[in-house]
Coordinates of C-alpha atoms in Angstrom, one line a residue:
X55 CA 35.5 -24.2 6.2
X56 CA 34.8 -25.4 9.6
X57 CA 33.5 -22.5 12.3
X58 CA 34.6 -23.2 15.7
X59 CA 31.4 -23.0 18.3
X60 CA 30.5 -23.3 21.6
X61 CA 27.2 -23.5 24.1
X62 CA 27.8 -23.9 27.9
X63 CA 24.8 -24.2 29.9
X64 CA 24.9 -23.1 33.5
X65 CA 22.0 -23.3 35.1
X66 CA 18.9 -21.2 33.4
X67 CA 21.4 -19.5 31.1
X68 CA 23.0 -21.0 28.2
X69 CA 26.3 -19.0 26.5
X70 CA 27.1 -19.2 22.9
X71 CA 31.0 -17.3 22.9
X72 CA 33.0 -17.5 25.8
X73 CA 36.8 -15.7 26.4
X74 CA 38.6 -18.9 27.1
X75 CA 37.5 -22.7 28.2
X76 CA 40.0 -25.0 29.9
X77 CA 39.5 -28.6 30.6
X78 CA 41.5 -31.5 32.3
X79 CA 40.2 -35.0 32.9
X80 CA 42.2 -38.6 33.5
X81 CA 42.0 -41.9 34.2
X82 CA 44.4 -41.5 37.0
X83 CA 42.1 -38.6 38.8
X84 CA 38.4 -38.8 40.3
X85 CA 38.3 -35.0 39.8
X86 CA 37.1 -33.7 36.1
X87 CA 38.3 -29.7 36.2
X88 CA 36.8 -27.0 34.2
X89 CA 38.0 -23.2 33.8
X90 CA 35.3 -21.2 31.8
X91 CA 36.5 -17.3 31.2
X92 CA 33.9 -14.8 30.6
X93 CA 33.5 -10.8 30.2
X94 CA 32.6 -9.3 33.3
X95 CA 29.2 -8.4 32.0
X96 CA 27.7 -10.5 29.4
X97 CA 24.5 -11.6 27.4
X98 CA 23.4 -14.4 27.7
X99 CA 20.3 -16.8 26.6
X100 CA 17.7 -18.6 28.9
X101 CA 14.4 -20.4 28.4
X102 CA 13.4 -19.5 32.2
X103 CA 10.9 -16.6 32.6
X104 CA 11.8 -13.3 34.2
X105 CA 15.6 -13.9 33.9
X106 CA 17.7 -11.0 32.8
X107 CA 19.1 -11.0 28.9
X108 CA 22.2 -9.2 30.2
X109 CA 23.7 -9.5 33.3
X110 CA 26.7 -9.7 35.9
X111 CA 28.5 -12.7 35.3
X112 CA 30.0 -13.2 39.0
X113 CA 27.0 -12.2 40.3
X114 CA 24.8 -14.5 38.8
X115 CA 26.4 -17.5 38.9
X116 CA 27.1 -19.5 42.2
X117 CA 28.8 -22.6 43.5
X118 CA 27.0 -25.8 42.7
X119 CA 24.9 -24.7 39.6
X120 CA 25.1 -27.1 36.8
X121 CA 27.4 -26.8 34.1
X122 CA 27.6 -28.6 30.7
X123 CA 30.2 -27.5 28.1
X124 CA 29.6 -28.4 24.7
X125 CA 32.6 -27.5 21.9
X126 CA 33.1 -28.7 18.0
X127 CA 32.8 -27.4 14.6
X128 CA 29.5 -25.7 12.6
X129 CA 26.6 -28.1 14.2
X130 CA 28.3 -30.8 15.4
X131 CA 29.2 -30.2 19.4
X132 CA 30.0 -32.8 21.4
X133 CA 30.0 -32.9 25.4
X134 CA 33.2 -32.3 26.8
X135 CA 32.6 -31.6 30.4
X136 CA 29.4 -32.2 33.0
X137 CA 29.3 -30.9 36.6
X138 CA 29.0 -27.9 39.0
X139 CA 30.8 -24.3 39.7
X140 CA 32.9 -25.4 42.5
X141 CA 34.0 -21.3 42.5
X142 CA 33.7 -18.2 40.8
X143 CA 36.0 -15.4 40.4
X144 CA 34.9 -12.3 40.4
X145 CA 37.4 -10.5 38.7
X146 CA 38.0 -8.9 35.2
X147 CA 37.4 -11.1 33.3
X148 CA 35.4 -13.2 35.2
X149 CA 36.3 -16.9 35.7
X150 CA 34.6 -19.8 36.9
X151 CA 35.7 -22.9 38.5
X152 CA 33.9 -25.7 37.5
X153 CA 34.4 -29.8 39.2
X154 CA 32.7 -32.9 37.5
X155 CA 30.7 -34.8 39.6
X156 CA 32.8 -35.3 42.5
X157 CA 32.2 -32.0 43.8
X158 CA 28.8 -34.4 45.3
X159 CA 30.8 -36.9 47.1
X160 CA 33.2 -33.7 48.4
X161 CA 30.3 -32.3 50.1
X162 CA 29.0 -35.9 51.5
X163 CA 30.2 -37.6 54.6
X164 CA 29.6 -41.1 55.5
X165 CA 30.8 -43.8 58.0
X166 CA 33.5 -45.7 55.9
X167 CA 32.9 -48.9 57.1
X168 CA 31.6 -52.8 56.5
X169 CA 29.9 -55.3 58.9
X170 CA 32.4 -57.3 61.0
X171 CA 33.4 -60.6 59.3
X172 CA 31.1 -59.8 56.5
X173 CA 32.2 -59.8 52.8
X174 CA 31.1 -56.4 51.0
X175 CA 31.1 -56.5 47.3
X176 CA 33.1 -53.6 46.1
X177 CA 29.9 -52.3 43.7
X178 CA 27.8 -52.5 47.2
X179 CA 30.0 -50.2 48.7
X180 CA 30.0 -48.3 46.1
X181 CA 26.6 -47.6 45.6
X182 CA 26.6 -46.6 49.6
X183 CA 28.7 -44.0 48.8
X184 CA 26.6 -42.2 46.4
X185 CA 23.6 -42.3 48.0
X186 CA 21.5 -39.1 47.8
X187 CA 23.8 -37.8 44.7
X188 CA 22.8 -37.8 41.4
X189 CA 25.4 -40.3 40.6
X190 CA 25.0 -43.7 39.1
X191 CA 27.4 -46.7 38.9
X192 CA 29.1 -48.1 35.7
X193 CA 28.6 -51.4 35.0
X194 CA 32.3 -52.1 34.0
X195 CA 32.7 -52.1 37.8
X196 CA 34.0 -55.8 38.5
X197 CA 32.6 -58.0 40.5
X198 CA 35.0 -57.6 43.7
X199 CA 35.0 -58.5 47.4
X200 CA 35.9 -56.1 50.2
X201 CA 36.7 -58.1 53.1
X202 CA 35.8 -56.5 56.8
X203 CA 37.6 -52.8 57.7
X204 CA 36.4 -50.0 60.0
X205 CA 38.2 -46.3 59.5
X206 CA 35.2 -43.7 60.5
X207 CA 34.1 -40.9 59.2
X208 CA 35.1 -39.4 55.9
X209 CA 34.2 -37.5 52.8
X210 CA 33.1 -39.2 50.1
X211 CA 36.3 -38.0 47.8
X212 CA 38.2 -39.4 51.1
X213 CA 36.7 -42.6 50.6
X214 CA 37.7 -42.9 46.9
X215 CA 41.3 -41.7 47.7
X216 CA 40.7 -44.9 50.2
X217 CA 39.9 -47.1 47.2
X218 CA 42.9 -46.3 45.4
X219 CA 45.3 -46.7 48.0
X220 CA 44.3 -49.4 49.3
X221 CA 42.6 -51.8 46.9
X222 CA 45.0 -50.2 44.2
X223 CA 42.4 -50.0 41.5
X224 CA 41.9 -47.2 39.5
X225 CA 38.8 -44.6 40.3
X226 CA 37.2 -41.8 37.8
X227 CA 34.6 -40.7 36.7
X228 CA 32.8 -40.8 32.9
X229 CA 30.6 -37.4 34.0
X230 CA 27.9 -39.1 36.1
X231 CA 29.1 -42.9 36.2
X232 CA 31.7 -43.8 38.8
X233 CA 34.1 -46.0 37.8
X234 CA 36.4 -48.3 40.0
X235 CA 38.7 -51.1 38.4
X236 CA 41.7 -51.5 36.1
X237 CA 42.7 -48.6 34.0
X238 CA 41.6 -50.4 30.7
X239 CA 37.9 -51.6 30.0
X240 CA 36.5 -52.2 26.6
X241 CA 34.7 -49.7 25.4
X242 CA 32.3 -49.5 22.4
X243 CA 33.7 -50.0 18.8
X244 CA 32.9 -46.2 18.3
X245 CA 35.1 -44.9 21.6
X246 CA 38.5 -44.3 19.6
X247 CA 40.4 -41.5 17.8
X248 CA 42.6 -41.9 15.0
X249 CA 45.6 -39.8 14.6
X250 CA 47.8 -39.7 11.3
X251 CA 51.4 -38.3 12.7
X252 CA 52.5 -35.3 9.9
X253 CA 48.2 -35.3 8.9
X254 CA 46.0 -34.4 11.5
X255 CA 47.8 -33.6 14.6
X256 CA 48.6 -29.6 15.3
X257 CA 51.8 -30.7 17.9
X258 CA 53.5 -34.1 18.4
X259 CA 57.2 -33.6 19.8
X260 CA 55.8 -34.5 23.4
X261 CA 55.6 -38.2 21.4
X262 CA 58.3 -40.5 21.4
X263 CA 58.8 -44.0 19.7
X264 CA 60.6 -46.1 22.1
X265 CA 62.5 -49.8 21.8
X266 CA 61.0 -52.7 23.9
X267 CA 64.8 -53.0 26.0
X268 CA 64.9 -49.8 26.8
X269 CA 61.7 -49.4 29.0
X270 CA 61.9 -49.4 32.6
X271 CA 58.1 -50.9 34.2
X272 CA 57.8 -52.3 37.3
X273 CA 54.7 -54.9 37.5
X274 CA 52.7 -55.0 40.9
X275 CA 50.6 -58.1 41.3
X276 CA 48.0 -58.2 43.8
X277 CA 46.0 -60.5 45.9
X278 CA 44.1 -59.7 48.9
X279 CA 43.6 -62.2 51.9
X280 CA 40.6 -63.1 54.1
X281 CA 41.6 -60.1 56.4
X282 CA 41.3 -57.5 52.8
X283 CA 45.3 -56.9 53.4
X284 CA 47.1 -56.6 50.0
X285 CA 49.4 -59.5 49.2
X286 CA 52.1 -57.9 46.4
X287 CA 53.9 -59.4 43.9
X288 CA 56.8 -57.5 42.1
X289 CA 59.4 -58.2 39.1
X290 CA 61.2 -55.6 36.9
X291 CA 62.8 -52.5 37.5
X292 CA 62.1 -50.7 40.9
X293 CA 62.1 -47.1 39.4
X294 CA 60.0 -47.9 36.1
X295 CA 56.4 -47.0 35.2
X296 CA 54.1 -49.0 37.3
X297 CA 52.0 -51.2 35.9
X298 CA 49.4 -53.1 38.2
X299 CA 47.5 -56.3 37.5
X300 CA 44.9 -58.3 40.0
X301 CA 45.2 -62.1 40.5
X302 CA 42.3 -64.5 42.5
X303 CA 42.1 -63.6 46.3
X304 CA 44.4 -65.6 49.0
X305 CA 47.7 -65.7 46.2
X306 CA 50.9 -66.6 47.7
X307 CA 53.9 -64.3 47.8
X308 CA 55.7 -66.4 45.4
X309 CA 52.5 -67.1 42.9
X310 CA 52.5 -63.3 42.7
X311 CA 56.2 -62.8 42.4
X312 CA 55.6 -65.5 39.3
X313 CA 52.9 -63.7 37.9
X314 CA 54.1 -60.1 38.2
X315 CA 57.4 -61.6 36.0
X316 CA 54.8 -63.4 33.3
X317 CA 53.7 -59.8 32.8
X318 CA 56.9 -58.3 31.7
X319 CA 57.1 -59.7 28.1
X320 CA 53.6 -58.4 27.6
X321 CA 54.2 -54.9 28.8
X322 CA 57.8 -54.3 27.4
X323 CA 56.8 -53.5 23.6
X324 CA 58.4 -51.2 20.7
X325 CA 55.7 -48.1 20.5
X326 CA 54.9 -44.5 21.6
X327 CA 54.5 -42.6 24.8
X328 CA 53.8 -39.0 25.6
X329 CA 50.9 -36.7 24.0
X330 CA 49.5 -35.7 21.3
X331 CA 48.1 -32.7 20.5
X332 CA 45.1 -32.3 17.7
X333 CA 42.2 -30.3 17.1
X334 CA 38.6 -30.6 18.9
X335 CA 37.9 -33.6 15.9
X336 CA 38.4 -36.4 16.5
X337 CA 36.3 -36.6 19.5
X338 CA 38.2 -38.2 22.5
X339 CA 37.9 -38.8 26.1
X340 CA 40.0 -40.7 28.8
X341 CA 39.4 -44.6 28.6
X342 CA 39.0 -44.2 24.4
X343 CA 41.4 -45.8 22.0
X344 CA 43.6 -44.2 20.1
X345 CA 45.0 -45.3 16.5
X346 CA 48.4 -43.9 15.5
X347 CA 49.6 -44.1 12.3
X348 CA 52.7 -43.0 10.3
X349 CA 52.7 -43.1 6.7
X350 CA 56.7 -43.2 6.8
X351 CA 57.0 -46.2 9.4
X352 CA 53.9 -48.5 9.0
X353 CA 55.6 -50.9 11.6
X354 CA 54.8 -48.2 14.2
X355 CA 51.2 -47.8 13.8
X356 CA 49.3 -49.2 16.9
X357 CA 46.2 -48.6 19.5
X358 CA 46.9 -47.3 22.9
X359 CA 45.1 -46.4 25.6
X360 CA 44.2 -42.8 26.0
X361 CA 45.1 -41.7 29.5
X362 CA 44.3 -38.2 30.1
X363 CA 43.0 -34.9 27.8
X364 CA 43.4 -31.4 28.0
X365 CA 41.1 -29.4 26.1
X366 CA 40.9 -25.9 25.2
X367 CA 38.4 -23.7 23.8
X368 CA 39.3 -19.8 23.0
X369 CA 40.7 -17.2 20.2
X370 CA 43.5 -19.2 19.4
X371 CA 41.1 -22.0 18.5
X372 CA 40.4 -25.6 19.8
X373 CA 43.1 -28.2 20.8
X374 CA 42.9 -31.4 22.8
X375 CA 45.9 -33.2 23.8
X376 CA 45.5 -36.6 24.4
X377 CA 47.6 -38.5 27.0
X378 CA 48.6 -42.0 25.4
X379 CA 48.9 -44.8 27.8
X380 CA 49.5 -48.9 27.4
X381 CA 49.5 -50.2 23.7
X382 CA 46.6 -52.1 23.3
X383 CA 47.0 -53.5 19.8
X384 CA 49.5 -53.3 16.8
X385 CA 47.1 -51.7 15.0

């Protein structure tokens, strides 16, 4: 019999049983979200000296106090979310807003800007950006120029939302490491989930199985020149999925057309798309693989990237839905 548990740390305090937890996190999105519901009053648990047992939630909790929520069965919890309240609620119940780790760069403004004719690599200007924040750099960050631009003053979310647009790589965080790149980077052999369709998944019918001619994907390749502009190659369908891939620096129009059309065999593949939906085990987060299987088609099974989850935490028990992305492997 496995016993559903919880301890969320904000701050001094930590909280063993909570009314509801909510959490969203992608790939696709810099900003982690997390939606803790609590009693109006509560007791709670701290370590610190001369801090109340029980006490008013919205009054003792504030914006920018550290939050860690930890979920999972009997003794075995695992992380799920890392950050700060960006808000709290005070209402019956109470509820607290909580942002991962780019609530930091929110608050942070800096000159977004490189050294005329000066080649900036993009891990560089990275680690500009979160100076004086307790945030540290992955090292799957790739080994990028950024070519000369000036465009002032901004946030440091602005800045990232700067990155995507116009270096077109993909930006989020994995709690306190910043990551910019492509969507897919190896991970360790341990980083996967592995779902058995009709065994250990609580919902499916948001999955579908679907036949290599009948995707729609447009593929972008890009290039930048000497002046950082983006050179972009297309081939496909014009209102399919996007799928983006990076080629050398200084590519031709046409060596990108060529290479964005070389992609299309690779990416038009027989396999599932859409979510699944399991319990808090397996443990998964977005970059992780995921293995699905189906004992009734064994042609099927295959490893996809895991795109986005949405985890929950309450009376109803403890879901996570996993986003499924790219197919990786055939099994």
């Amino acid at each position: 019999m496995f016993t559903l548990k919880c301890k969320i740390i904000i701050g001094d305090y930590k909280l063993f049983a909570v009314t509801d937890v909510k959490i969203k996190r992608s790939i696709y999105s810099f900003v982690d979200t997390a939606t803790i519901t609590l009693p109006a009053s509560a007791r709670l648990q701290s370590d610190a000296t001369n801090v109340p047992k029980s006490v008013s939630t919205a009054a003792t909790f504030k914006e920018g106090d550290k939050v860690e929520i930890w979920l999972g069965y009997d003794n075995d919890l695992q992380r799920e979310f890392k950050g700060f309240i960006k808000r709290v609620n005070a209402a019956t119940p109470c509820e607290i807003e909580c942002e991962g780790y780019s609530w930091q760069l929110r608050r942070k403004n800096i000159l977004w800007a490189t050294e005329k004719d000066k080649v900036t690599k993009l891990k560089d200007l990275l680690g500009t950006l979160i100076q004086g924040t307790d945030i540290k750099l992955s090292d799957s960050i790739p080994d990028m120029d950024v070519q000369q631009f000036s465009d002032g003053n901004r946030s440091g979310t602005e800045a990232l939302d700067w990155i995507k647009k116009n270096l077109f790589l993909t930006v989020y965080f994995e709690e306190d490491q910043l990551y910019a790149g492509l969507a897919f980077i190896k991970q360790p052999d341990s980083a996967y989930a592995k779902y058995g369709i009709g065994v250990n998944l609580v919902k499916e019918d948001q999955l579908k199985f679907r036949n290599a001619e009948d995707v729609k994907i447009l593929v972008k390749a890009i290039s930048f020149n000497k002046l950082n502009k983006a050179v972009v190659g297309k081939a496909g369908d014009e209102n399919g999925a996007i799928r983006t891939i990076y080629a050398q620096n200084d590519k031709t129009q046409k060596e990108l057309d060529e290479l964005a059309q070389s992609k299309i065999g690779e990416l038009r593949y027989n396999g599932y798309e859409g979510k699944v939906t399991g319990f808090l085990a397996p443990f998964a987060l977005p970059g992780y693989r995921v293995i699905l299987q189906d004992k009734n088609y064994i042609e099927r099974d295959g490893t996809y990237l895991i795109e986005s989850t949405d985890v929950s935490y309450g009376t109803g028990g403890g879901r996570r839905t996993c986003g499924i992305g790219v197919k990786i492997s055939k099994s």
